[in-house]
PDB file of C-alpha atoms in Angstrom:
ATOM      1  CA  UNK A   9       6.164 -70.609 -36.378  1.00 87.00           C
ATOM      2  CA  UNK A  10       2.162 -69.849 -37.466  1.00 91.00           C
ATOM      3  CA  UNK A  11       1.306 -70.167 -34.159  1.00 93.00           C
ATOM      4  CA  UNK A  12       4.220 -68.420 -32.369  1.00 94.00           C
ATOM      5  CA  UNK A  13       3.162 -65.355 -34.328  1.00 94.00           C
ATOM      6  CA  UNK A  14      -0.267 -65.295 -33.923  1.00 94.00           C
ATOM      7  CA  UNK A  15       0.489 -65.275 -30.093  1.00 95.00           C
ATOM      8  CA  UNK A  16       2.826 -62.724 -30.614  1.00 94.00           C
ATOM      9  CA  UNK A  17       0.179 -60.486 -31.955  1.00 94.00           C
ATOM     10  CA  UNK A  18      -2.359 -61.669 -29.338  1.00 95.00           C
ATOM     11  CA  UNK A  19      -0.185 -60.786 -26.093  1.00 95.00           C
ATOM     12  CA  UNK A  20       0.732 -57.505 -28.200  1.00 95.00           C
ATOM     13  CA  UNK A  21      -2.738 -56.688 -27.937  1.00 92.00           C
ATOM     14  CA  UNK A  22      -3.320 -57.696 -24.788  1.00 94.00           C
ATOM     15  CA  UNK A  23      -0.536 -55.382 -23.820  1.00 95.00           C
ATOM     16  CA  UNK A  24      -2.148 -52.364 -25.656  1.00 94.00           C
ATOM     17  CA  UNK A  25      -5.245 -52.964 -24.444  1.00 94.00           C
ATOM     18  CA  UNK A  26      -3.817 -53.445 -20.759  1.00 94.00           C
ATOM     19  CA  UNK A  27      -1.989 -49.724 -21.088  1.00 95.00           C
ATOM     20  CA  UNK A  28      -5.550 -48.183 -22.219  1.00 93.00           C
ATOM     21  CA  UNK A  29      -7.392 -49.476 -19.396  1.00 92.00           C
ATOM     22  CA  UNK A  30     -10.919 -50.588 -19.491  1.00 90.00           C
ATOM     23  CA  UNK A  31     -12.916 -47.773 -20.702  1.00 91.00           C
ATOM     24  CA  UNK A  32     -10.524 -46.667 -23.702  1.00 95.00           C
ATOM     25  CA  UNK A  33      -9.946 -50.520 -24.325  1.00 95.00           C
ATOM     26  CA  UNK A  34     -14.299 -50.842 -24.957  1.00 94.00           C
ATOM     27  CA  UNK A  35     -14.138 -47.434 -27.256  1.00 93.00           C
ATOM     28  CA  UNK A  36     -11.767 -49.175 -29.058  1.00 95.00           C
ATOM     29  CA  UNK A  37     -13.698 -52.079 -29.597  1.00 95.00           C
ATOM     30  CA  UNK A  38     -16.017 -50.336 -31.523  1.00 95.00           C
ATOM     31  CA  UNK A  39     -13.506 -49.911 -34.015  1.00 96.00           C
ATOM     32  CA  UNK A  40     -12.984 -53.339 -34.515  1.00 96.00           C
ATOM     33  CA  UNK A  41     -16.305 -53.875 -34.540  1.00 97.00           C
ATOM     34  CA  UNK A  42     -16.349 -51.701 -37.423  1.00 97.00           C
ATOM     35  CA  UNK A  43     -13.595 -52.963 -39.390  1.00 97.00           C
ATOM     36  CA  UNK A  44     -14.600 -56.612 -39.422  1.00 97.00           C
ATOM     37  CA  UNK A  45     -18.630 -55.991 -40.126  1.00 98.00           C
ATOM     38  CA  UNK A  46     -18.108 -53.084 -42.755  1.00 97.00           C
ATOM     39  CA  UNK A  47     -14.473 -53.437 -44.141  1.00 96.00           C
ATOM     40  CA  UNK A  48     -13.028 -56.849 -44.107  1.00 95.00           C
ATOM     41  CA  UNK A  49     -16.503 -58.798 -42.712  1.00 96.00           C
ATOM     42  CA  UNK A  50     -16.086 -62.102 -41.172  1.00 95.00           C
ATOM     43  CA  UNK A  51     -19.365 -64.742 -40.781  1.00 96.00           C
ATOM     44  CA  UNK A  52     -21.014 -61.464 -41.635  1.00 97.00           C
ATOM     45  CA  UNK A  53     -23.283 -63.461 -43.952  1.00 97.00           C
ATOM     46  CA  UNK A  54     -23.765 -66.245 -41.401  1.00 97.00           C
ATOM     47  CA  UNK A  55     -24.526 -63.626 -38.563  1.00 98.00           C
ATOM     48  CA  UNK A  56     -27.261 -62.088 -41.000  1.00 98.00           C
ATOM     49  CA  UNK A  57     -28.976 -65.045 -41.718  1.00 98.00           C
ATOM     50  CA  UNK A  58     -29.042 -66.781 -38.429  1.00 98.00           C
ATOM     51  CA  UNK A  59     -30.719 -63.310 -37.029  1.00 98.00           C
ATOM     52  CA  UNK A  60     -33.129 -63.472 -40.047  1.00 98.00           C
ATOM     53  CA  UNK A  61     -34.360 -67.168 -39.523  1.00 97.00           C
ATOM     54  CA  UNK A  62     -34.638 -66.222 -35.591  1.00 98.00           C
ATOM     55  CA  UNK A  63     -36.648 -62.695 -36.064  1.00 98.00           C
ATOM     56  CA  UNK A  64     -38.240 -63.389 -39.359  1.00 97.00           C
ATOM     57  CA  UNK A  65     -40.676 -60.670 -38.501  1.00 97.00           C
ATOM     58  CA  UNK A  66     -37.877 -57.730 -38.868  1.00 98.00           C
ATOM     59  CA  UNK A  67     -37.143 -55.987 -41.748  1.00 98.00           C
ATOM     60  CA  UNK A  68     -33.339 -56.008 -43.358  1.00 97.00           C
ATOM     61  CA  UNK A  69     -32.397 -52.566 -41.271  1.00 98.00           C
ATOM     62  CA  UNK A  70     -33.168 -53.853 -37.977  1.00 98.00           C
ATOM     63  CA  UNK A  71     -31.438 -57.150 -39.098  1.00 99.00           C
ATOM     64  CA  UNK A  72     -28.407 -55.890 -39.943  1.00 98.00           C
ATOM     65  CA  UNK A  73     -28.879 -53.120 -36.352  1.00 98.00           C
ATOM     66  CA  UNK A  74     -28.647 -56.532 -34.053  1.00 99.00           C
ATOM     67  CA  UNK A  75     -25.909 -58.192 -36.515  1.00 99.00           C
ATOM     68  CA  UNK A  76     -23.549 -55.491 -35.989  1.00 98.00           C
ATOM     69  CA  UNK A  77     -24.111 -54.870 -32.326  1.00 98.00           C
ATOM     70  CA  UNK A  78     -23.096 -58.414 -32.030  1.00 98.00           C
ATOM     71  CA  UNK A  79     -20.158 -57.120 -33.439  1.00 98.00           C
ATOM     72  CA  UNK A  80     -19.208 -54.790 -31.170  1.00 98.00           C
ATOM     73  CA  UNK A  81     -20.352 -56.877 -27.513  1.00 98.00           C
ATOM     74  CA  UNK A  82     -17.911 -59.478 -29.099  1.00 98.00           C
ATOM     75  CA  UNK A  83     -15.047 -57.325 -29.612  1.00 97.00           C
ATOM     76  CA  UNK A  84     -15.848 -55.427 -26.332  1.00 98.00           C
ATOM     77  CA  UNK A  85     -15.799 -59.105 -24.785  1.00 98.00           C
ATOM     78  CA  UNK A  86     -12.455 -59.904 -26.097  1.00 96.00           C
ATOM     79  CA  UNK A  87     -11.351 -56.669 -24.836  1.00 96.00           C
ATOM     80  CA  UNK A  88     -12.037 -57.008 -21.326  1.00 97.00           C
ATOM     81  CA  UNK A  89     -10.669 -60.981 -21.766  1.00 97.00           C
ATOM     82  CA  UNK A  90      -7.841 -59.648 -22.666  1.00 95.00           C
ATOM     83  CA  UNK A  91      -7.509 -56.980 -19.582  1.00 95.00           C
ATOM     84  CA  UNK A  92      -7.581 -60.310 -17.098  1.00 96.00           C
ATOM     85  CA  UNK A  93      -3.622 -60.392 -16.172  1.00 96.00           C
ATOM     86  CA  UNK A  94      -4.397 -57.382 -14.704  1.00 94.00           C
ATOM     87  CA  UNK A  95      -7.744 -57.671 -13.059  1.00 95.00           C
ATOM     88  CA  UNK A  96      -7.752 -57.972  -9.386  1.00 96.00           C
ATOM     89  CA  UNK A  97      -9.766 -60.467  -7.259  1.00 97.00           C
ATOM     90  CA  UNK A  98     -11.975 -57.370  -5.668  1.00 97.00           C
ATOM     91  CA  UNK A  99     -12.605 -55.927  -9.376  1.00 97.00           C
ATOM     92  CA  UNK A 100     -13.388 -59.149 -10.628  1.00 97.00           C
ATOM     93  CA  UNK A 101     -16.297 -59.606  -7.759  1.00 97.00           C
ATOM     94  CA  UNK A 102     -17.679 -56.300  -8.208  1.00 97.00           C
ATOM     95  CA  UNK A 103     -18.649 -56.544 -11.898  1.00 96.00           C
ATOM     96  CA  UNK A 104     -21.020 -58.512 -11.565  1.00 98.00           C
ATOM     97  CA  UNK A 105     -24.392 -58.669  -9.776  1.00 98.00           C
ATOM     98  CA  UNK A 106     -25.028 -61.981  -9.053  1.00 97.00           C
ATOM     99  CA  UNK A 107     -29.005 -62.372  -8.235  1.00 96.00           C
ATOM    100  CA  UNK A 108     -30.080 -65.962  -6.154  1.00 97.00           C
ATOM    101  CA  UNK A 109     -26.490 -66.798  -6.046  1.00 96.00           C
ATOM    102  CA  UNK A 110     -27.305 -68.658  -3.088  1.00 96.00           C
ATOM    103  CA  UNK A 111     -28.966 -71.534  -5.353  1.00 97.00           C
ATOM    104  CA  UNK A 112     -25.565 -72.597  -6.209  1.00 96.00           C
ATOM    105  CA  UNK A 113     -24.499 -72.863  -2.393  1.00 93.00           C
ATOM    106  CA  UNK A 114     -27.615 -74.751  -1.570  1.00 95.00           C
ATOM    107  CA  UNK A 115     -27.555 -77.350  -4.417  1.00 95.00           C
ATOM    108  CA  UNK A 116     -24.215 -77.728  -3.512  1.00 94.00           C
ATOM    109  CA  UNK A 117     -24.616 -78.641  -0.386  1.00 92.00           C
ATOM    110  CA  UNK A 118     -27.387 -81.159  -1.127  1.00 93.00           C
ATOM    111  CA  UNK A 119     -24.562 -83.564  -1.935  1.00 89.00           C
ATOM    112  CA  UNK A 120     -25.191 -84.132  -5.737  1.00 90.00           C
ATOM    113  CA  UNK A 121     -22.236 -81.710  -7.905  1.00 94.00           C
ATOM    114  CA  UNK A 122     -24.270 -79.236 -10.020  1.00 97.00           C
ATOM    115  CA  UNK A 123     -23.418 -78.641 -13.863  1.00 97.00           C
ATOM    116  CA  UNK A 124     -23.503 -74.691 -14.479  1.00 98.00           C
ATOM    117  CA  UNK A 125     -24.896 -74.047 -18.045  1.00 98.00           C
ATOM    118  CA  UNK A 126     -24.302 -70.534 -19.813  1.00 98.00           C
ATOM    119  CA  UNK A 127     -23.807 -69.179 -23.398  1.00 98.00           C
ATOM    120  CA  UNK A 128     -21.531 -67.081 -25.643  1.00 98.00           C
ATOM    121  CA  UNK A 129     -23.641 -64.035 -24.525  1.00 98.00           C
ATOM    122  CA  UNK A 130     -22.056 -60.894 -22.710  1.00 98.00           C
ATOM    123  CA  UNK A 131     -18.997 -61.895 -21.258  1.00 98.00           C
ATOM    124  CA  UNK A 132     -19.254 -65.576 -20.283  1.00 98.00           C
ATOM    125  CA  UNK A 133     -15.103 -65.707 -18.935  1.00 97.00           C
ATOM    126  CA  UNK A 134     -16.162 -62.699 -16.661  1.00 98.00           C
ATOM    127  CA  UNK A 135     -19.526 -64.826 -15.815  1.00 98.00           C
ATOM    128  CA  UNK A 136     -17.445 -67.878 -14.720  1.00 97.00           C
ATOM    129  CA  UNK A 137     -14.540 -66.148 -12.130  1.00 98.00           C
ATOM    130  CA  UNK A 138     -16.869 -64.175 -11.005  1.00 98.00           C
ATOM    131  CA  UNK A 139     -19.703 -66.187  -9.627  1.00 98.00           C
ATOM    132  CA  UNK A 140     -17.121 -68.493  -8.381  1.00 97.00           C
ATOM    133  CA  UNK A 141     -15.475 -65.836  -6.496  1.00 98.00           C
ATOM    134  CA  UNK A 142     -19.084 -64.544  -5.433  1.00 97.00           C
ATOM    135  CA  UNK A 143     -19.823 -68.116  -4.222  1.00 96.00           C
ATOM    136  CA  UNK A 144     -16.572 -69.367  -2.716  1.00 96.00           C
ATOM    137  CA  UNK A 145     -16.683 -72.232  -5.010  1.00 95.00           C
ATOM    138  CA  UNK A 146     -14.116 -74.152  -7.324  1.00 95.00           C
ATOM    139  CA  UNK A 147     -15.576 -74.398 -10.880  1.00 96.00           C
ATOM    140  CA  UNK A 148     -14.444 -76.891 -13.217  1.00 95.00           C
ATOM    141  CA  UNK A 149     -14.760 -75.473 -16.317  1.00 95.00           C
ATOM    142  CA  UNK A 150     -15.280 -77.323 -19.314  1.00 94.00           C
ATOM    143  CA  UNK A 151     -13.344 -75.700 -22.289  1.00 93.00           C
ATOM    144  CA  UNK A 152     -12.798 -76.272 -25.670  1.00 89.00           C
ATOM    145  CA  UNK A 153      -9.450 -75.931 -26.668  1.00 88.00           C
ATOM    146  CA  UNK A 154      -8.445 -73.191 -29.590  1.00 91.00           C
ATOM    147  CA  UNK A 155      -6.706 -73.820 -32.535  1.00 92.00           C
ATOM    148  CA  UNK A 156      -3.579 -72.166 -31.507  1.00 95.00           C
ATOM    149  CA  UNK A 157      -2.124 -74.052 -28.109  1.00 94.00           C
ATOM    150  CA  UNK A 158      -0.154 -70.911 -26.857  1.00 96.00           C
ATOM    151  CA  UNK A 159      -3.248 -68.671 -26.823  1.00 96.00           C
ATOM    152  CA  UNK A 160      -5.396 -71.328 -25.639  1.00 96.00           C
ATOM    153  CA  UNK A 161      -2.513 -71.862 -22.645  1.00 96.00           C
ATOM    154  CA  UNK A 162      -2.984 -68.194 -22.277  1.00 97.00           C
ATOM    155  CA  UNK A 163      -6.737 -68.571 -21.496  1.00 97.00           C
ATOM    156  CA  UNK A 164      -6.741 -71.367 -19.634  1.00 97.00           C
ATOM    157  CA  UNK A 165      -4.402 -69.611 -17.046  1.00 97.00           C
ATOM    158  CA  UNK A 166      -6.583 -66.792 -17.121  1.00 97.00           C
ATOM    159  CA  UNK A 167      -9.163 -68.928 -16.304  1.00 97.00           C
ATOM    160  CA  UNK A 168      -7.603 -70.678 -13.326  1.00 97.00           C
ATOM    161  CA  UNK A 169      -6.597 -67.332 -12.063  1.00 97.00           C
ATOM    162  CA  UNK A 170      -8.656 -67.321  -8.912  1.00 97.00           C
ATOM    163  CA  UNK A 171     -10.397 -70.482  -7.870  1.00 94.00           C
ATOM    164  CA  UNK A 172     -11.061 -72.497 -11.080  1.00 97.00           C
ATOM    165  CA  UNK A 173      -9.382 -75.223 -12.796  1.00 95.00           C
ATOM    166  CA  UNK A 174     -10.188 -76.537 -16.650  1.00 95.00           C
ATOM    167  CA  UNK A 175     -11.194 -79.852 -18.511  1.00 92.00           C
ATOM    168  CA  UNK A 176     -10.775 -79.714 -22.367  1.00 88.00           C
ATOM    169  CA  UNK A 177     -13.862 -81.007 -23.743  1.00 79.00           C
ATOM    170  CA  UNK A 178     -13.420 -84.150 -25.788  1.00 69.00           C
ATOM    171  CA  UNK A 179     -10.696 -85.421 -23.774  1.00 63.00           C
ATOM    172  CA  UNK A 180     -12.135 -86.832 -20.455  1.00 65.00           C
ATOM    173  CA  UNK A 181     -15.243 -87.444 -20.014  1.00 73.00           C
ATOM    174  CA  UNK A 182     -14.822 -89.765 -16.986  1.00 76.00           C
ATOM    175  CA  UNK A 183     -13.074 -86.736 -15.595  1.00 80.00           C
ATOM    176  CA  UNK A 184     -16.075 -84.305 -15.643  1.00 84.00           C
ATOM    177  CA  UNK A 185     -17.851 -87.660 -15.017  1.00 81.00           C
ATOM    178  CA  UNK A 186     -15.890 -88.088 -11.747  1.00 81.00           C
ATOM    179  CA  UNK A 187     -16.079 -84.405 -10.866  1.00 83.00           C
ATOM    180  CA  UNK A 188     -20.206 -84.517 -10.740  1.00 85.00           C
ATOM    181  CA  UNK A 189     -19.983 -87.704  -8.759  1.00 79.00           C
ATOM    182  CA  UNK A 190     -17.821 -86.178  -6.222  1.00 83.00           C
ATOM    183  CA  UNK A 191     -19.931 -83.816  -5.913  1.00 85.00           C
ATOM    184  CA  UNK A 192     -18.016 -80.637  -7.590  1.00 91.00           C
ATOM    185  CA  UNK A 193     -19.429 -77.900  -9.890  1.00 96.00           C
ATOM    186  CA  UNK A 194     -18.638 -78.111 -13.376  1.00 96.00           C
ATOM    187  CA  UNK A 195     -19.549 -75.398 -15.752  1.00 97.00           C
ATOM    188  CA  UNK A 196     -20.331 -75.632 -19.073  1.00 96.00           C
ATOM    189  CA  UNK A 197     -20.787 -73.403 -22.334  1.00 95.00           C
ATOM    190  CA  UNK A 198     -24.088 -74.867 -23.496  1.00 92.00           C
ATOM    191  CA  UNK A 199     -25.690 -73.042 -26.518  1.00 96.00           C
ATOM    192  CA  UNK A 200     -24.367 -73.950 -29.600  1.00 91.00           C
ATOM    193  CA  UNK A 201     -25.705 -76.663 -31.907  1.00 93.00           C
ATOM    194  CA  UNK A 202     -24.889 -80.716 -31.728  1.00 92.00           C
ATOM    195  CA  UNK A 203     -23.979 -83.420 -33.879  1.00 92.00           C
ATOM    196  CA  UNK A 204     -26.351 -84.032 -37.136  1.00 91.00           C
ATOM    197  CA  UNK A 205     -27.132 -87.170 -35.724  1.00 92.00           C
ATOM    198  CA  UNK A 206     -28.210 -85.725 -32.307  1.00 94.00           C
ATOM    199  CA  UNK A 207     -31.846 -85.348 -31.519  1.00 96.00           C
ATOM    200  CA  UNK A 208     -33.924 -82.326 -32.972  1.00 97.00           C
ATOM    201  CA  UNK A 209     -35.739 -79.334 -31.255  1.00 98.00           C
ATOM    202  CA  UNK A 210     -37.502 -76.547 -31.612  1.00 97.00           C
ATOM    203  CA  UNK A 211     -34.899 -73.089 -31.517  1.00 98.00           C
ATOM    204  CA  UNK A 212     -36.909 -69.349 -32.009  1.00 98.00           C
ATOM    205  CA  UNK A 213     -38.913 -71.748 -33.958  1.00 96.00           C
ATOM    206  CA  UNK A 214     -36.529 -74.024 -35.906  1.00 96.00           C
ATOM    207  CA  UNK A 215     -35.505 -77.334 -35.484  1.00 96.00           C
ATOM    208  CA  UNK A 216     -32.265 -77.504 -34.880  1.00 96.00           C
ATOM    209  CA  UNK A 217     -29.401 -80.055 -33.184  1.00 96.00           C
ATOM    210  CA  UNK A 218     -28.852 -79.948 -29.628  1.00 96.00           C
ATOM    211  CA  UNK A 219     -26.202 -81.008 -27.562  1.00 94.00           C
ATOM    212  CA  UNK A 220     -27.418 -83.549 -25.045  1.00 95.00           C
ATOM    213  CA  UNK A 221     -24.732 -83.232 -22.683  1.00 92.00           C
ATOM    214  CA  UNK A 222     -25.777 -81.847 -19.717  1.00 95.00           C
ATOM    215  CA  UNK A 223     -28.800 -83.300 -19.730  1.00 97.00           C
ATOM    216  CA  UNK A 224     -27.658 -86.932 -20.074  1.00 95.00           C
ATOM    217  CA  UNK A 225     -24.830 -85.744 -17.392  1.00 93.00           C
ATOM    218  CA  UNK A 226     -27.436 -84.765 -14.879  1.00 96.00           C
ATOM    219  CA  UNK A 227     -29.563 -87.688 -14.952  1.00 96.00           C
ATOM    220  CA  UNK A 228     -26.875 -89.933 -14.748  1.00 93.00           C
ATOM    221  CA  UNK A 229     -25.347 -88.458 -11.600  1.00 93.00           C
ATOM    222  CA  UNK A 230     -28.172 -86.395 -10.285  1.00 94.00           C
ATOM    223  CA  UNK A 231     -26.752 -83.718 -10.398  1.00 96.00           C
ATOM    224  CA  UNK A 232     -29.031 -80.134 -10.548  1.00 97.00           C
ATOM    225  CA  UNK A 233     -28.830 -78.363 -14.003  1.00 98.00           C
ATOM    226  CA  UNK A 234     -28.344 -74.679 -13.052  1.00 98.00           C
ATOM    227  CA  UNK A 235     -28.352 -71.857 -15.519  1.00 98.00           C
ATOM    228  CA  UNK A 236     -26.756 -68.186 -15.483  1.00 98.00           C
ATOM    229  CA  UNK A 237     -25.980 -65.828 -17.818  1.00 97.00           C
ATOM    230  CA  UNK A 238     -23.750 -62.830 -17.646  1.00 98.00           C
ATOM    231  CA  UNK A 239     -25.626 -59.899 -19.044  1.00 98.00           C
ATOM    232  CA  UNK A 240     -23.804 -56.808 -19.707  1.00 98.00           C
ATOM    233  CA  UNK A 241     -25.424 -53.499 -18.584  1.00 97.00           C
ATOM    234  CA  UNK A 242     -24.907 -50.146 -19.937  1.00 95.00           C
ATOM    235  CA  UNK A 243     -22.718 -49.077 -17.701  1.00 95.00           C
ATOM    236  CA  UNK A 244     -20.668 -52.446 -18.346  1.00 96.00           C
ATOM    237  CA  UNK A 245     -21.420 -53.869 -15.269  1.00 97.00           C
ATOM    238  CA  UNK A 246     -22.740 -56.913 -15.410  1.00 98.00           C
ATOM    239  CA  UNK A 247     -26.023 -58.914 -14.113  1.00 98.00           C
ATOM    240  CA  UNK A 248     -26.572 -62.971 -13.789  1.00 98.00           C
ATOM    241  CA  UNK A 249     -30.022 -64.368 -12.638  1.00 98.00           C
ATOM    242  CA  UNK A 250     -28.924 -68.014 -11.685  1.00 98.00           C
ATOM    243  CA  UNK A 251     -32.068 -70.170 -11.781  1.00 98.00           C
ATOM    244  CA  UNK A 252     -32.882 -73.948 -11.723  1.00 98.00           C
ATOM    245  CA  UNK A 253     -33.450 -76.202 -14.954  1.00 98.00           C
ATOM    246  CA  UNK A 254     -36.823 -77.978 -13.209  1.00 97.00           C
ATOM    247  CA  UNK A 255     -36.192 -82.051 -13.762  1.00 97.00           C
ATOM    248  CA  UNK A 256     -40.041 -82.393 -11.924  1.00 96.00           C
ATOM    249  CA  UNK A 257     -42.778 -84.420 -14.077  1.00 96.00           C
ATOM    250  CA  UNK A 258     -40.045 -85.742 -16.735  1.00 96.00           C
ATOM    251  CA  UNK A 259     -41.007 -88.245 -18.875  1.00 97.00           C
ATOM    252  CA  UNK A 260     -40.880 -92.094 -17.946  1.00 95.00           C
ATOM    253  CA  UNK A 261     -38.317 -93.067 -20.940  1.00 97.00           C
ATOM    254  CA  UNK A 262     -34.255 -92.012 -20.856  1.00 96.00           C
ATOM    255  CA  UNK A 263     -34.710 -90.466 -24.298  1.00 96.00           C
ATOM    256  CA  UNK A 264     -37.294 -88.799 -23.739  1.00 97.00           C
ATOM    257  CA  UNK A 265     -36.196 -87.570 -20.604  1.00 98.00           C
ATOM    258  CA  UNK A 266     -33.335 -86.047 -22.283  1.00 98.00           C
ATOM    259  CA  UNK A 267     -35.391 -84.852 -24.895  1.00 98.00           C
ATOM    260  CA  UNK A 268     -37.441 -82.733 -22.272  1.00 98.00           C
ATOM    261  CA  UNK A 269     -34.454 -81.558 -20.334  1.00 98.00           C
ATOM    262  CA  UNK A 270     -32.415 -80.168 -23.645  1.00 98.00           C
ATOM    263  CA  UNK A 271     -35.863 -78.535 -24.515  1.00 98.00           C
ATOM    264  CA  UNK A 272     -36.171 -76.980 -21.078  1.00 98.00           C
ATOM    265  CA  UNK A 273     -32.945 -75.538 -21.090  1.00 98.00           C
ATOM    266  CA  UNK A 274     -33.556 -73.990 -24.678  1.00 98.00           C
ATOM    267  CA  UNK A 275     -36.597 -72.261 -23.315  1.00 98.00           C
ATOM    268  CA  UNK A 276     -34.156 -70.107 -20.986  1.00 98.00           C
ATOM    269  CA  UNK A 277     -31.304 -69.614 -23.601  1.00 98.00           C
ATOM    270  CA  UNK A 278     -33.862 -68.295 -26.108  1.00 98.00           C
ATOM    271  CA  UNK A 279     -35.400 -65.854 -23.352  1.00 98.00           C
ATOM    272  CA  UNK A 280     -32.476 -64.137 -22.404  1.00 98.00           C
ATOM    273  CA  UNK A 281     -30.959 -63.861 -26.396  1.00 98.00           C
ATOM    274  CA  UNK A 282     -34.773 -62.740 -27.169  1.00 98.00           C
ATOM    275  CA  UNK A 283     -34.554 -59.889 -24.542  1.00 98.00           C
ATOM    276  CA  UNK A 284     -30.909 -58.594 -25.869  1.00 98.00           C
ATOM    277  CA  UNK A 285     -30.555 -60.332 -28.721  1.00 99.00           C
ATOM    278  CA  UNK A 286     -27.013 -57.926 -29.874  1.00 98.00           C
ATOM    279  CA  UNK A 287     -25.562 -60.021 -26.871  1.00 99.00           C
ATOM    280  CA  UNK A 288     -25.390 -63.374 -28.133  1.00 99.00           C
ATOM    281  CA  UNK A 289     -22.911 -64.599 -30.889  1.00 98.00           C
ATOM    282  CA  UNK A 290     -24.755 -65.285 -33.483  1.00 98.00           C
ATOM    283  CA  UNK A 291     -21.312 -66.044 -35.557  1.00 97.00           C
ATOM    284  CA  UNK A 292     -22.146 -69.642 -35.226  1.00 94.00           C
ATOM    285  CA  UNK A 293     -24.224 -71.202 -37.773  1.00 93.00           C
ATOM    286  CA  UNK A 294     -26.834 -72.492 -35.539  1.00 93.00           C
ATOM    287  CA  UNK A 295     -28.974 -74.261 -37.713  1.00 93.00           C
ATOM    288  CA  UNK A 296     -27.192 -75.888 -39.931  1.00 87.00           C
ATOM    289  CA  UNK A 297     -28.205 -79.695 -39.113  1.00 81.00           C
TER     290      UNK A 297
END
């Protein structure tokens, strides 16, 4: 009955946000934004502090600036998410300005799958059916599943709207396995931390645990690591510079190879959250383990 509500509520929104349209529906955000920072905060104190270990340098005002602007990309995010039933396939392709999208073509082609790593930054469900769209390519998408089935049912079919089908993470590996091996494109949300028993790197200066994942997935099957994120602009447009992980002059040892990759693709992750740093969601508590 919980959950029957809940979903209630959520297509209820979707509905209202659907009859605003996409400009009223990101003022309205703000709002949000506002009541669950200032009024009734949630993971306001994890936001604050994850921000503070990252930019120790800034004072509380500038802090608490980023924390809340956080706030509101989020709740613009879920916004636009949940304008999708509506979106068109043309709308959806012009949103986004896709810069070297033609890497993705051409380490497709090379015969190996590619894994396509991005972050909860901008609007990472816009990112994915986009760039698919852009590319003419099937994504699988590997998701992890939300607490409430109808509303994650909800997202998955937004997600396989257009070209791109879903794996729930946790479930089959050998799937996503299989996938890379038959040489598909599988994309992956890739930034937040790992097990406490998972190896340990450097993150804006903090050790932290990473997930291995991709790394171990790409040296197993060869398969390119390729990273994009969807930045928004300030016009709400969006912008994705898809570049290569490098795998050149890795170590000699597995581990270490791993080690090297996961470090590698933390250097990009922290450049892009270091040059718009309100983008990222920083509700996660990164460095706990």
């Amino acid at each position: 009955m919980k959950n029957r509500i809940e979903y209630i509520l959520f297509i209820s929104f979707s509905l209202f946000f659907r009859a605003m349209g996409l400009y009223l529906s990101r003022r309205f955000a703000v709002i949000i934004a506002i009541i669950f920072f200032f009024i009734i905060p949630i993971r306001k104190t994890v936001t604050v502090n994850n921000i503070k270990k990252a930019f120790p340098h800034l004072d509380s005002k500038k802090v608490k600036k980023i924390a809340f602007r956080s706030y509101k990309s989020f709740a613009i995010t879920l916004a636009e998410i949940m304008l999708l039933p509506s979106m068109t396939r043309e709308s959806m392709m012009k949103l986004l300005k896709c810069t070297n999208l033609e890497l993705i073509s051409k380490k497709f082609e090379e015969g190996n799958g590619v894994i396509l790593l991005s972050a909860h930054f901008g609007n990472w469900e816009y990112g994915a059916n986009s760039v698919s769209l852009q590319a003419n390519k099937k994504f699988t998408i590997i998701v992890k599943n939300l607490r409430n089935p109808l509303v994650s049912e909800w997202m998955n079919k937004m997600r396989t709207k257009w070209l791109n089908e879903v794996v729930s993470l946790g479930v089959s590996v050998r799937q996503i396995y299989n996938d890379l091996k038959e040489k598909n494109i599988v994309a992956m949300i890739a930034d937040q931390r790992g097990p406490e028993d998972s190896i340990k790197l450097e993150f804006f200066g903090r050790k932290t645990s990473v997930l291995v994942g991709p790394a171990v997935l790409s040296l197993k099957t060869g398969a390119p690591l390729v990273f994009g994120i969807a930045v928004r602009q300030k016009d709400y447009s969006y912008k994705m510079n898809i570049v290569e992980i490098s795998k050149d002059d890795l170590p000699d040892e597995n581990n270490d190879k791993i080690e090297e990759l996961s470090r590698r693709h933390l250097y990009y992750l922290e450049s892009v959250i270091r040059e718009n740093p309100e983008q990222w969601l920083w509700m996660h508590n990164r460095w706990k383990h």
